[in-house]
PDB file of C-alpha atoms in Angstrom:
ATOM      1  CA  MET X   1     -48.964  94.983   5.057  1.00 91.00           C
ATOM      2  CA  VAL X   2     -50.223  93.368   1.841  1.00 93.00           C
ATOM      3  CA  LYS X   3     -48.928  90.011   0.668  1.00 93.00           C
ATOM      4  CA  PHE X   4     -49.704  87.756  -2.288  1.00 93.00           C
ATOM      5  CA  THR X   5     -48.153  85.157  -4.585  1.00 95.00           C
ATOM      6  CA  ILE X   6     -47.397  85.793  -8.253  1.00 95.00           C
ATOM      7  CA  THR X   7     -49.563  83.664 -10.558  1.00 93.00           C
ATOM      8  CA  GLU X   8     -48.814  82.397 -14.070  1.00 92.00           C
ATOM      9  CA  ASN X   9     -50.798  85.324 -15.492  1.00 93.00           C
ATOM     10  CA  ASP X  10     -48.592  87.808 -13.630  1.00 92.00           C
ATOM     11  CA  ALA X  11     -45.267  86.062 -14.250  1.00 93.00           C
ATOM     12  CA  GLY X  12     -42.715  87.184 -16.822  1.00 91.00           C
ATOM     13  CA  GLN X  13     -43.085  90.899 -16.064  1.00 92.00           C
ATOM     14  CA  ARG X  14     -40.621  93.396 -14.684  1.00 95.00           C
ATOM     15  CA  LEU X  15     -41.474  94.457 -11.154  1.00 96.00           C
ATOM     16  CA  ASP X  16     -42.136  98.083 -12.135  1.00 95.00           C
ATOM     17  CA  ARG X  17     -44.366  97.100 -15.059  1.00 93.00           C
ATOM     18  CA  PHE X  18     -46.343  94.783 -12.799  1.00 94.00           C
ATOM     19  CA  PHE X  19     -47.062  97.654 -10.414  1.00 93.00           C
ATOM     20  CA  LYS X  20     -47.908 100.053 -13.262  1.00 92.00           C
ATOM     21  CA  LYS X  21     -50.730  97.687 -14.205  1.00 88.00           C
ATOM     22  CA  TYR X  22     -51.713  96.598 -10.705  1.00 91.00           C
ATOM     23  CA  TYR X  23     -51.671 100.035  -9.073  1.00 91.00           C
ATOM     24  CA  CYS X  24     -53.617 101.802 -11.810  1.00 84.00           C
ATOM     25  CA  ASN X  25     -54.354 104.827  -9.622  1.00 87.00           C
ATOM     26  CA  ALA X  26     -50.731 105.409  -8.639  1.00 90.00           C
ATOM     27  CA  SER X  27     -48.296 107.851 -10.227  1.00 92.00           C
ATOM     28  CA  LEU X  28     -44.973 106.637 -11.632  1.00 93.00           C
ATOM     29  CA  ALA X  29     -43.145 108.496  -8.880  1.00 94.00           C
ATOM     30  CA  TYR X  30     -45.245 106.654  -6.266  1.00 94.00           C
ATOM     31  CA  ILE X  31     -44.512 103.282  -7.876  1.00 95.00           C
ATOM     32  CA  TYR X  32     -40.747 103.801  -8.080  1.00 95.00           C
ATOM     33  CA  LYS X  33     -40.602 105.037  -4.489  1.00 95.00           C
ATOM     34  CA  LEU X  34     -42.725 102.063  -3.401  1.00 95.00           C
ATOM     35  CA  ILE X  35     -40.328  99.601  -5.043  1.00 95.00           C
ATOM     36  CA  ARG X  36     -37.293 101.257  -3.447  1.00 94.00           C
ATOM     37  CA  LYS X  37     -38.691 101.377   0.081  1.00 94.00           C
ATOM     38  CA  ASP X  38     -41.785  99.225   0.634  1.00 95.00           C
ATOM     39  CA  VAL X  39     -41.662  96.129  -1.598  1.00 96.00           C
ATOM     40  CA  LYS X  40     -39.929  92.807  -1.022  1.00 95.00           C
ATOM     41  CA  VAL X  41     -39.978  89.755  -3.281  1.00 96.00           C
ATOM     42  CA  ASN X  42     -39.198  86.461  -1.570  1.00 96.00           C
ATOM     43  CA  GLY X  43     -38.062  88.463   1.442  1.00 95.00           C
ATOM     44  CA  LYS X  44     -35.586  90.661  -0.434  1.00 95.00           C
ATOM     45  CA  LYS X  45     -35.571  94.179  -1.852  1.00 95.00           C
ATOM     46  CA  CYS X  46     -35.432  94.087  -5.648  1.00 95.00           C
ATOM     47  CA  LYS X  47     -34.641  96.526  -8.434  1.00 94.00           C
ATOM     48  CA  GLN X  48     -37.400  97.813 -10.673  1.00 94.00           C
ATOM     49  CA  ASN X  49     -36.247  95.576 -13.559  1.00 94.00           C
ATOM     50  CA  PHE X  50     -36.491  92.375 -11.477  1.00 96.00           C
ATOM     51  CA  LEU X  51     -38.343  89.707 -13.494  1.00 95.00           C
ATOM     52  CA  LEU X  52     -41.215  88.115 -11.603  1.00 95.00           C
ATOM     53  CA  ASN X  53     -41.754  84.350 -11.654  1.00 95.00           C
ATOM     54  CA  ALA X  54     -44.794  82.286 -10.795  1.00 93.00           C
ATOM     55  CA  GLY X  55     -44.739  81.447  -7.097  1.00 95.00           C
ATOM     56  CA  ASP X  56     -42.788  84.540  -6.020  1.00 95.00           C
ATOM     57  CA  ALA X  57     -44.002  85.913  -2.667  1.00 95.00           C
ATOM     58  CA  VAL X  58     -44.572  89.664  -2.765  1.00 95.00           C
ATOM     59  CA  HIS X  59     -44.865  91.778   0.395  1.00 96.00           C
ATOM     60  CA  ILE X  60     -45.918  95.444   0.231  1.00 96.00           C
ATOM     61  CA  TYR X  61     -45.389  97.397   3.425  1.00 95.00           C
ATOM     62  CA  ILE X  62     -48.320  99.826   3.200  1.00 94.00           C
ATOM     63  CA  SER X  63     -51.751  99.877   4.842  1.00 92.00           C
ATOM     64  CA  ASP X  64     -54.714  97.978   3.426  1.00 90.00           C
ATOM     65  CA  ASP X  65     -56.568 101.269   2.871  1.00 89.00           C
ATOM     66  CA  GLU X  66     -53.728 102.728   0.836  1.00 91.00           C
ATOM     67  CA  HIS X  67     -53.473  99.497  -1.160  1.00 91.00           C
ATOM     68  CA  LYS X  68     -57.175  99.588  -2.023  1.00 87.00           C
ATOM     69  CA  ARG X  69     -56.916 103.196  -3.218  1.00 87.00           C
ATOM     70  CA  MET X  70     -54.210 102.236  -5.699  1.00 89.00           C
ATOM     71  CA  ILE X  71     -56.174  99.390  -7.300  1.00 84.00           C
ATOM     72  CA  LEU X  72     -58.609  99.925 -10.154  1.00 63.00           C
ATOM     73  CA  LYS X  73     -60.912  96.917 -10.293  1.00 60.00           C
ATOM     74  CA  ASP X  74     -62.453  95.583 -13.490  1.00 54.00           C
ATOM     75  CA  LYS X  75     -66.138  95.464 -12.591  1.00 55.00           C
ATOM     76  CA  GLY X  76     -66.903  92.894 -15.279  1.00 54.00           C
ATOM     77  CA  VAL X  77     -70.014  94.429 -16.874  1.00 63.00           C
ATOM     78  CA  GLN X  78     -72.513  91.647 -17.495  1.00 72.00           C
ATOM     79  CA  ILE X  79     -73.743  91.677 -21.138  1.00 81.00           C
ATOM     80  CA  LYS X  80     -75.653  88.868 -22.827  1.00 85.00           C
ATOM     81  CA  PRO X  81     -73.361  87.435 -25.546  1.00 91.00           C
ATOM     82  CA  SER X  82     -74.405  87.818 -29.189  1.00 94.00           C
ATOM     83  CA  PHE X  83     -71.268  86.323 -30.776  1.00 96.00           C
ATOM     84  CA  LYS X  84     -70.835  82.876 -32.311  1.00 96.00           C
ATOM     85  CA  ILE X  85     -67.938  80.677 -31.202  1.00 96.00           C
ATOM     86  CA  ILE X  86     -65.623  79.539 -34.004  1.00 96.00           C
ATOM     87  CA  PHE X  87     -62.897  77.949 -31.877  1.00 97.00           C
ATOM     88  CA  GLU X  88     -62.272  77.528 -28.160  1.00 97.00           C
ATOM     89  CA  ASP X  89     -59.837  75.740 -25.887  1.00 97.00           C
ATOM     90  CA  ASP X  90     -58.090  76.509 -22.584  1.00 97.00           C
ATOM     91  CA  ASN X  91     -55.869  79.202 -24.135  1.00 98.00           C
ATOM     92  CA  LEU X  92     -57.770  80.753 -26.999  1.00 98.00           C
ATOM     93  CA  LEU X  93     -61.236  81.915 -28.015  1.00 98.00           C
ATOM     94  CA  VAL X  94     -62.082  82.934 -31.597  1.00 98.00           C
ATOM     95  CA  VAL X  95     -65.536  84.427 -32.092  1.00 97.00           C
ATOM     96  CA  TYR X  96     -67.662  85.862 -34.888  1.00 97.00           C
ATOM     97  CA  LYS X  97     -68.658  89.471 -34.180  1.00 96.00           C
ATOM     98  CA  ARG X  98     -71.880  90.737 -35.688  1.00 93.00           C
ATOM     99  CA  ALA X  99     -72.052  93.984 -37.630  1.00 91.00           C
ATOM    100  CA  GLY X 100     -73.189  96.943 -35.536  1.00 90.00           C
ATOM    101  CA  LEU X 101     -71.300  95.901 -32.405  1.00 93.00           C
ATOM    102  CA  LEU X 102     -68.196  97.756 -31.204  1.00 93.00           C
ATOM    103  CA  THR X 103     -65.122  95.648 -30.465  1.00 93.00           C
ATOM    104  CA  HIS X 104     -64.093  97.927 -27.572  1.00 88.00           C
ATOM    105  CA  GLY X 105     -65.821 100.718 -25.722  1.00 77.00           C
ATOM    106  CA  SER X 106     -65.892 104.277 -27.059  1.00 72.00           C
ATOM    107  CA  SER X 107     -66.678 107.683 -25.601  1.00 66.00           C
ATOM    108  CA  THR X 108     -70.331 107.170 -26.535  1.00 69.00           C
ATOM    109  CA  GLU X 109     -70.720 103.429 -25.868  1.00 70.00           C
ATOM    110  CA  LYS X 110     -68.899 101.687 -23.027  1.00 65.00           C
ATOM    111  CA  LYS X 111     -71.255  98.858 -22.087  1.00 80.00           C
ATOM    112  CA  ARG X 112     -72.497  97.049 -25.200  1.00 88.00           C
ATOM    113  CA  THR X 113     -69.215  95.817 -26.718  1.00 94.00           C
ATOM    114  CA  LEU X 114     -67.835  92.507 -27.894  1.00 95.00           C
ATOM    115  CA  LEU X 115     -65.173  92.578 -25.180  1.00 94.00           C
ATOM    116  CA  ASN X 116     -67.782  92.919 -22.433  1.00 93.00           C
ATOM    117  CA  GLU X 117     -69.782  90.085 -24.008  1.00 95.00           C
ATOM    118  CA  VAL X 118     -66.680  87.852 -23.952  1.00 96.00           C
ATOM    119  CA  LYS X 119     -65.951  88.796 -20.337  1.00 93.00           C
ATOM    120  CA  THR X 120     -69.518  87.872 -19.380  1.00 93.00           C
ATOM    121  CA  TYR X 121     -69.253  84.538 -21.180  1.00 95.00           C
ATOM    122  CA  LEU X 122     -65.965  83.555 -19.499  1.00 94.00           C
ATOM    123  CA  ILE X 123     -67.055  84.798 -16.062  1.00 91.00           C
ATOM    124  CA  GLN X 124     -70.180  82.647 -16.311  1.00 90.00           C
ATOM    125  CA  LYS X 125     -68.022  79.661 -17.336  1.00 90.00           C
ATOM    126  CA  GLY X 126     -65.787  80.236 -14.312  1.00 90.00           C
ATOM    127  CA  GLU X 127     -62.723  80.813 -16.521  1.00 93.00           C
ATOM    128  CA  TYR X 128     -62.183  84.504 -15.756  1.00 91.00           C
ATOM    129  CA  ASP X 129     -62.384  86.287 -12.410  1.00 87.00           C
ATOM    130  CA  PRO X 130     -61.631  90.021 -12.746  1.00 84.00           C
ATOM    131  CA  GLY X 131     -61.604  90.362  -8.962  1.00 79.00           C
ATOM    132  CA  PHE X 132     -58.844  87.767  -8.630  1.00 85.00           C
ATOM    133  CA  GLU X 133     -56.570  88.937 -11.458  1.00 88.00           C
ATOM    134  CA  LYS X 134     -53.953  91.535 -10.573  1.00 89.00           C
ATOM    135  CA  THR X 135     -52.520  92.616 -13.926  1.00 89.00           C
ATOM    136  CA  PHE X 136     -54.062  90.334 -16.561  1.00 93.00           C
ATOM    137  CA  SER X 137     -57.146  91.615 -18.330  1.00 90.00           C
ATOM    138  CA  LEU X 138     -59.003  90.054 -21.218  1.00 93.00           C
ATOM    139  CA  ALA X 139     -58.425  91.886 -24.494  1.00 94.00           C
ATOM    140  CA  THR X 140     -58.972  91.273 -28.189  1.00 96.00           C
ATOM    141  CA  SER X 141     -55.760  90.830 -30.157  1.00 95.00           C
ATOM    142  CA  ASN X 142     -57.328  92.166 -33.348  1.00 94.00           C
ATOM    143  CA  ARG X 143     -60.232  94.546 -33.816  1.00 91.00           C
ATOM    144  CA  LEU X 144     -62.975  95.220 -36.340  1.00 93.00           C
ATOM    145  CA  ASP X 145     -64.883  98.426 -37.032  1.00 89.00           C
ATOM    146  CA  ARG X 146     -68.450  98.603 -35.719  1.00 89.00           C
ATOM    147  CA  ASN X 147     -70.017  97.763 -39.095  1.00 89.00           C
ATOM    148  CA  THR X 148     -67.511  95.066 -40.021  1.00 92.00           C
ATOM    149  CA  GLU X 149     -68.448  91.544 -39.007  1.00 93.00           C
ATOM    150  CA  GLY X 150     -66.218  88.539 -38.648  1.00 96.00           C
ATOM    151  CA  LEU X 151     -63.499  86.785 -36.688  1.00 97.00           C
ATOM    152  CA  ILE X 152     -61.808  88.160 -33.577  1.00 98.00           C
ATOM    153  CA  ALA X 153     -59.280  86.337 -31.375  1.00 98.00           C
ATOM    154  CA  ILE X 154     -59.093  86.605 -27.583  1.00 98.00           C
ATOM    155  CA  ALA X 155     -56.471  84.919 -25.388  1.00 98.00           C
ATOM    156  CA  LYS X 156     -57.634  83.464 -22.065  1.00 97.00           C
ATOM    157  CA  ASN X 157     -54.353  83.896 -20.187  1.00 96.00           C
ATOM    158  CA  ALA X 158     -51.347  86.213 -20.161  1.00 94.00           C
ATOM    159  CA  ALA X 159     -48.869  83.893 -21.876  1.00 95.00           C
ATOM    160  CA  SER X 160     -51.278  83.192 -24.716  1.00 97.00           C
ATOM    161  CA  GLN X 161     -52.096  86.893 -24.973  1.00 97.00           C
ATOM    162  CA  ARG X 162     -48.429  87.821 -25.355  1.00 95.00           C
ATOM    163  CA  GLU X 163     -47.910  85.237 -28.089  1.00 98.00           C
ATOM    164  CA  LEU X 164     -51.150  86.125 -29.895  1.00 98.00           C
ATOM    165  CA  ASN X 165     -50.315  89.842 -29.906  1.00 96.00           C
ATOM    166  CA  ALA X 166     -46.786  89.141 -31.124  1.00 97.00           C
ATOM    167  CA  ALA X 167     -48.029  86.846 -33.889  1.00 97.00           C
ATOM    168  CA  PHE X 168     -50.435  89.476 -35.219  1.00 95.00           C
ATOM    169  CA  LYS X 169     -47.728  92.146 -35.076  1.00 92.00           C
ATOM    170  CA  GLU X 170     -45.108  89.971 -36.789  1.00 94.00           C
ATOM    171  CA  GLY X 171     -47.440  88.713 -39.530  1.00 92.00           C
ATOM    172  CA  ARG X 172     -47.523  85.113 -38.323  1.00 96.00           C
ATOM    173  CA  ILE X 173     -51.313  85.348 -38.317  1.00 96.00           C
ATOM    174  CA  GLU X 174     -52.887  86.194 -41.667  1.00 95.00           C
ATOM    175  CA  ARG X 175     -56.274  87.905 -41.954  1.00 94.00           C
ATOM    176  CA  TYR X 176     -58.625  87.630 -44.909  1.00 96.00           C
ATOM    177  CA  TYR X 177     -61.814  89.490 -45.746  1.00 95.00           C
ATOM    178  CA  VAL X 178     -64.613  89.379 -48.311  1.00 95.00           C
ATOM    179  CA  ALA X 179     -65.991  92.709 -49.514  1.00 94.00           C
ATOM    180  CA  GLU X 180     -68.327  94.199 -52.103  1.00 92.00           C
ATOM    181  CA  VAL X 181     -66.746  97.180 -53.873  1.00 94.00           C
ATOM    182  CA  VAL X 182     -67.947  99.737 -56.398  1.00 91.00           C
ATOM    183  CA  GLY X 183     -67.122  99.085 -60.046  1.00 91.00           C
ATOM    184  CA  GLU X 184     -65.258  96.279 -61.774  1.00 94.00           C
ATOM    185  CA  VAL X 185     -61.916  95.183 -60.357  1.00 95.00           C
ATOM    186  CA  ARG X 186     -60.182  93.613 -63.361  1.00 93.00           C
ATOM    187  CA  GLY X 187     -57.238  91.871 -61.722  1.00 95.00           C
ATOM    188  CA  ASP X 188     -55.143  91.359 -58.609  1.00 97.00           C
ATOM    189  CA  VAL X 189     -54.045  94.577 -56.936  1.00 97.00           C
ATOM    190  CA  THR X 190     -51.513  95.328 -54.201  1.00 98.00           C
ATOM    191  CA  ILE X 191     -52.148  98.677 -52.508  1.00 97.00           C
ATOM    192  CA  ASP X 192     -49.292 100.105 -50.468  1.00 97.00           C
ATOM    193  CA  TYR X 193     -50.222 103.752 -49.922  1.00 97.00           C
ATOM    194  CA  PRO X 194     -49.133 104.928 -46.451  1.00 97.00           C
ATOM    195  CA  LEU X 195     -52.007 106.052 -44.249  1.00 97.00           C
ATOM    196  CA  TYR X 196     -52.454 109.006 -41.932  1.00 95.00           C
ATOM    197  CA  LYS X 197     -55.313 109.995 -39.662  1.00 91.00           C
ATOM    198  CA  SER X 198     -57.080 113.266 -39.086  1.00 84.00           C
ATOM    199  CA  ALA X 199     -57.853 113.615 -35.391  1.00 75.00           C
ATOM    200  CA  LYS X 200     -60.395 116.291 -36.244  1.00 75.00           C
ATOM    201  CA  ASN X 201     -63.017 113.958 -37.735  1.00 77.00           C
ATOM    202  CA  ASN X 202     -61.596 110.445 -37.181  1.00 79.00           C
ATOM    203  CA  THR X 203     -61.006 110.060 -40.920  1.00 90.00           C
ATOM    204  CA  VAL X 204     -58.042 108.191 -42.401  1.00 93.00           C
ATOM    205  CA  PHE X 205     -56.402 109.250 -45.656  1.00 94.00           C
ATOM    206  CA  ALA X 206     -54.056 107.570 -48.142  1.00 95.00           C
ATOM    207  CA  ASP X 207     -50.855 109.355 -49.116  1.00 95.00           C
ATOM    208  CA  LYS X 208     -51.045 108.536 -52.832  1.00 93.00           C
ATOM    209  CA  ASP X 209     -48.333 110.905 -54.039  1.00 92.00           C
ATOM    210  CA  GLY X 210     -45.835 110.750 -51.167  1.00 91.00           C
ATOM    211  CA  SER X 211     -46.441 114.367 -50.193  1.00 93.00           C
ATOM    212  CA  VAL X 212     -47.089 113.668 -46.515  1.00 92.00           C
ATOM    213  CA  PRO X 213     -44.036 113.569 -44.208  1.00 92.00           C
ATOM    214  CA  PRO X 214     -43.096 109.948 -43.379  1.00 91.00           C
ATOM    215  CA  ASP X 215     -43.184 110.609 -39.639  1.00 92.00           C
ATOM    216  CA  VAL X 216     -46.912 111.363 -40.004  1.00 93.00           C
ATOM    217  CA  THR X 217     -47.871 108.278 -42.017  1.00 95.00           C
ATOM    218  CA  LYS X 218     -47.921 104.559 -41.237  1.00 95.00           C
ATOM    219  CA  GLU X 219     -47.021 101.726 -43.571  1.00 95.00           C
ATOM    220  CA  ALA X 220     -50.069  99.878 -44.907  1.00 96.00           C
ATOM    221  CA  ILE X 221     -50.266  97.032 -47.433  1.00 96.00           C
ATOM    222  CA  THR X 222     -53.460  95.456 -48.756  1.00 97.00           C
ATOM    223  CA  LYS X 223     -53.813  92.726 -51.391  1.00 97.00           C
ATOM    224  CA  VAL X 224     -57.050  92.505 -53.417  1.00 97.00           C
ATOM    225  CA  HIS X 225     -58.241  89.606 -55.590  1.00 97.00           C
ATOM    226  CA  PRO X 226     -61.521  89.822 -57.591  1.00 96.00           C
ATOM    227  CA  ILE X 227     -63.904  86.902 -57.204  1.00 94.00           C
ATOM    228  CA  ARG X 228     -66.881  87.900 -59.353  1.00 94.00           C
ATOM    229  CA  VAL X 229     -68.498  90.957 -60.934  1.00 94.00           C
ATOM    230  CA  ASN X 230     -72.188  91.646 -60.384  1.00 89.00           C
ATOM    231  CA  ARG X 231     -74.381  94.038 -62.324  1.00 88.00           C
ATOM    232  CA  ILE X 232     -77.789  95.126 -61.060  1.00 82.00           C
ATOM    233  CA  ASP X 233     -80.315  97.076 -63.111  1.00 79.00           C
ATOM    234  CA  LYS X 234     -82.736  99.087 -60.995  1.00 71.00           C
ATOM    235  CA  ASN X 235     -85.096 101.722 -62.307  1.00 71.00           C
ATOM    236  CA  GLY X 236     -83.021 102.168 -65.428  1.00 73.00           C
ATOM    237  CA  SER X 237     -79.736 102.562 -63.563  1.00 77.00           C
ATOM    238  CA  GLU X 238     -76.986  99.952 -63.694  1.00 81.00           C
ATOM    239  CA  PHE X 239     -74.978  99.207 -60.578  1.00 84.00           C
ATOM    240  CA  THR X 240     -71.688  97.372 -61.084  1.00 89.00           C
ATOM    241  CA  TYR X 241     -69.827  95.967 -58.125  1.00 89.00           C
ATOM    242  CA  THR X 242     -67.179  93.328 -57.536  1.00 95.00           C
ATOM    243  CA  VAL X 243     -66.949  90.783 -54.776  1.00 94.00           C
ATOM    244  CA  VAL X 244     -63.283  90.711 -53.764  1.00 96.00           C
ATOM    245  CA  ARG X 245     -61.016  88.751 -51.464  1.00 96.00           C
ATOM    246  CA  VAL X 246     -58.834  91.029 -49.340  1.00 96.00           C
ATOM    247  CA  LYS X 247     -55.678  90.070 -47.468  1.00 96.00           C
ATOM    248  CA  LEU X 248     -54.211  92.426 -44.865  1.00 93.00           C
ATOM    249  CA  LEU X 249     -50.434  92.544 -44.548  1.00 93.00           C
ATOM    250  CA  THR X 250     -50.681  95.320 -41.972  1.00 91.00           C
ATOM    251  CA  GLY X 251     -53.507  96.247 -39.623  1.00 87.00           C
ATOM    252  CA  ARG X 252     -54.254  99.980 -39.651  1.00 91.00           C
ATOM    253  CA  THR X 253     -57.456 101.772 -38.693  1.00 89.00           C
ATOM    254  CA  HIS X 254     -59.916 101.745 -41.643  1.00 93.00           C
ATOM    255  CA  GLN X 255     -57.133 100.311 -43.830  1.00 95.00           C
ATOM    256  CA  ILE X 256     -59.304  98.266 -46.182  1.00 96.00           C
ATOM    257  CA  ARG X 257     -61.913 100.982 -46.584  1.00 94.00           C
ATOM    258  CA  VAL X 258     -59.354 103.722 -47.288  1.00 95.00           C
ATOM    259  CA  HIS X 259     -57.157 101.672 -49.620  1.00 97.00           C
ATOM    260  CA  LEU X 260     -60.105 100.504 -51.706  1.00 96.00           C
ATOM    261  CA  ALA X 261     -61.442 104.039 -51.948  1.00 94.00           C
ATOM    262  CA  ALA X 262     -57.963 105.246 -52.958  1.00 95.00           C
ATOM    263  CA  ILE X 263     -57.974 103.028 -56.080  1.00 95.00           C
ATOM    264  CA  GLY X 264     -61.507 104.077 -57.026  1.00 92.00           C
ATOM    265  CA  HIS X 265     -63.284 100.993 -55.691  1.00 94.00           C
ATOM    266  CA  PRO X 266     -64.730 101.943 -52.286  1.00 93.00           C
ATOM    267  CA  LEU X 267     -66.958  99.578 -50.366  1.00 92.00           C
ATOM    268  CA  VAL X 268     -70.538  99.698 -51.616  1.00 87.00           C
ATOM    269  CA  ASN X 269     -72.553 101.898 -49.246  1.00 85.00           C
ATOM    270  CA  ASP X 270     -69.503 103.132 -47.308  1.00 86.00           C
ATOM    271  CA  ARG X 271     -70.879 106.564 -46.483  1.00 82.00           C
ATOM    272  CA  LYS X 272     -67.639 107.715 -44.873  1.00 84.00           C
ATOM    273  CA  TYR X 273     -65.199 107.009 -47.713  1.00 88.00           C
ATOM    274  CA  LEU X 274     -67.329 106.811 -50.868  1.00 83.00           C
ATOM    275  CA  LYS X 275     -67.078 110.589 -51.343  1.00 78.00           C
ATOM    276  CA  TYR X 276     -63.260 110.515 -51.321  1.00 77.00           C
ATOM    277  CA  ALA X 277     -63.241 108.200 -54.345  1.00 77.00           C
ATOM    278  CA  ASN X 278     -65.326 110.542 -56.556  1.00 74.00           C
ATOM    279  CA  VAL X 279     -67.918 107.806 -56.976  1.00 73.00           C
ATOM    280  CA  SER X 280     -71.580 108.458 -57.712  1.00 67.00           C
ATOM    281  CA  SER X 281     -73.860 108.648 -54.686  1.00 68.00           C
ATOM    282  CA  LYS X 282     -76.094 106.074 -56.386  1.00 65.00           C
ATOM    283  CA  TYR X 283     -73.842 103.496 -54.716  1.00 66.00           C
ATOM    284  CA  LEU X 284     -75.178 104.588 -51.364  1.00 66.00           C
ATOM    285  CA  ASN X 285     -77.751 102.011 -50.375  1.00 65.00           C
ATOM    286  CA  PRO X 286     -78.261 100.662 -53.924  1.00 54.00           C
ATOM    287  CA  ASP X 287     -80.265  97.681 -52.719  1.00 54.00           C
ATOM    288  CA  LYS X 288     -81.652  99.185 -49.496  1.00 52.00           C
ATOM    289  CA  ARG X 289     -78.858  97.956 -47.259  1.00 55.00           C
ATOM    290  CA  ASP X 290     -78.002 100.056 -44.256  1.00 53.00           C
ATOM    291  CA  LYS X 291     -74.364  98.985 -43.908  1.00 66.00           C
ATOM    292  CA  TYR X 292     -71.390  98.274 -46.129  1.00 73.00           C
ATOM    293  CA  SER X 293     -70.464  94.635 -46.728  1.00 84.00           C
ATOM    294  CA  LEU X 294     -67.099  93.717 -45.219  1.00 92.00           C
ATOM    295  CA  ILE X 295     -66.587  90.367 -43.523  1.00 94.00           C
ATOM    296  CA  ALA X 296     -63.423  89.161 -41.793  1.00 95.00           C
ATOM    297  CA  ASP X 297     -64.058  85.556 -42.753  1.00 94.00           C
ATOM    298  CA  LYS X 298     -60.712  83.785 -42.316  1.00 95.00           C
ATOM    299  CA  ILE X 299     -57.694  83.698 -39.974  1.00 96.00           C
ATOM    300  CA  ALA X 300     -54.612  81.567 -40.627  1.00 97.00           C
ATOM    301  CA  PHE X 301     -51.971  80.782 -37.974  1.00 98.00           C
ATOM    302  CA  PHE X 302     -48.292  80.137 -38.849  1.00 97.00           C
ATOM    303  CA  LYS X 303     -45.106  79.478 -36.842  1.00 97.00           C
ATOM    304  CA  MET X 304     -46.824  79.972 -33.491  1.00 98.00           C
ATOM    305  CA  ASN X 305     -44.762  79.733 -30.310  1.00 98.00           C
ATOM    306  CA  SER X 306     -45.584  78.372 -26.846  1.00 96.00           C
ATOM    307  CA  PRO X 307     -48.215  78.124 -25.464  1.00 97.00           C
ATOM    308  CA  LEU X 308     -50.002  78.324 -28.860  1.00 98.00           C
ATOM    309  CA  GLU X 309     -47.560  76.275 -30.916  1.00 98.00           C
ATOM    310  CA  TYR X 310     -50.297  73.704 -31.630  1.00 98.00           C
ATOM    311  CA  MET X 311     -52.211  76.373 -33.623  1.00 98.00           C
ATOM    312  CA  SER X 312     -49.506  76.495 -36.319  1.00 98.00           C
ATOM    313  CA  ASN X 313     -50.918  75.816 -39.814  1.00 97.00           C
ATOM    314  CA  THR X 314     -54.472  76.150 -38.515  1.00 97.00           C
ATOM    315  CA  TYR X 315     -57.082  77.896 -40.647  1.00 96.00           C
ATOM    316  CA  LEU X 316     -60.300  79.156 -39.097  1.00 96.00           C
ATOM    317  CA  ASP X 317     -63.133  80.480 -41.226  1.00 92.00           C
ATOM    318  CA  THR X 318     -66.804  81.313 -41.108  1.00 87.00           C
ATOM    319  CA  SER X 319     -67.884  78.053 -42.719  1.00 66.00           C
ATOM    320  CA  VAL X 320     -68.244  76.635 -39.197  1.00 42.00           C
ATOM    321  CA  VAL X 321     -70.767  79.311 -38.210  1.00 43.00           C
ATOM    322  CA  LYS X 322     -74.134  77.644 -37.727  1.00 36.00           C
TER     323      LYS X 322
END
């Protein structure tokens, strides 16, 4: 028999959803049968939609060996942190990710990621123990592409994670970027082309003429404000680019890059999307830079709920990076 007490990080979940996370190696059929026959909460059989509370005593009437086979442990890969801390308290960590670092693991890179760096940092501080947690796992609530640098938020506990994820989804957290784009942007622009992704080459496209079925596309809205226009003369060729402020109203994969390319102002040196904007290849590496310039430099919190209500009307930006 296995027994344990529900913690704050595990509370607030349905019984079946708890076991779907906790018993990662189990099938759904196994989990539902387990709940019907071999699980008691506070000494009683419960339905799969029973809502767990902190302090509930859970008993599972299976062998220790079977229990261990069902659990998938987070090994907590130890990676030396390269991020800068923008804000930190008991509930929330906001860090500055460098360009060139993946937010999460991919099929080609699973170890060197921002998430593993954050896990290492909090494990070393004694604030996260992957061996102790049953269903809670650290995760970023927003993500940045490998070559985009800037601010990423990570909740330190389940309640904060739920609120942070909800706030991003509902638009109660605003995200701002600074970018360098090809050509001269003459005024404020709102781009609302729906986006769709090609699984074949991991490329995202904008549906500019509404020809793509709506069940294939996703809503995407980007606001662009020009800050200054720069002109560079090199070897007889003039390069014109604009530094712009970008505000995301939705958060789709490659949204900023695709939307800017769709209006003829792709990111300078964006090798992936420059060609879709019919822009001269001279804007590839015009000043010997290896990466495009896109920085997520500001996050603003509004109407936050418990346990992050104190973050309401808080603005975090890169000016605090040393």
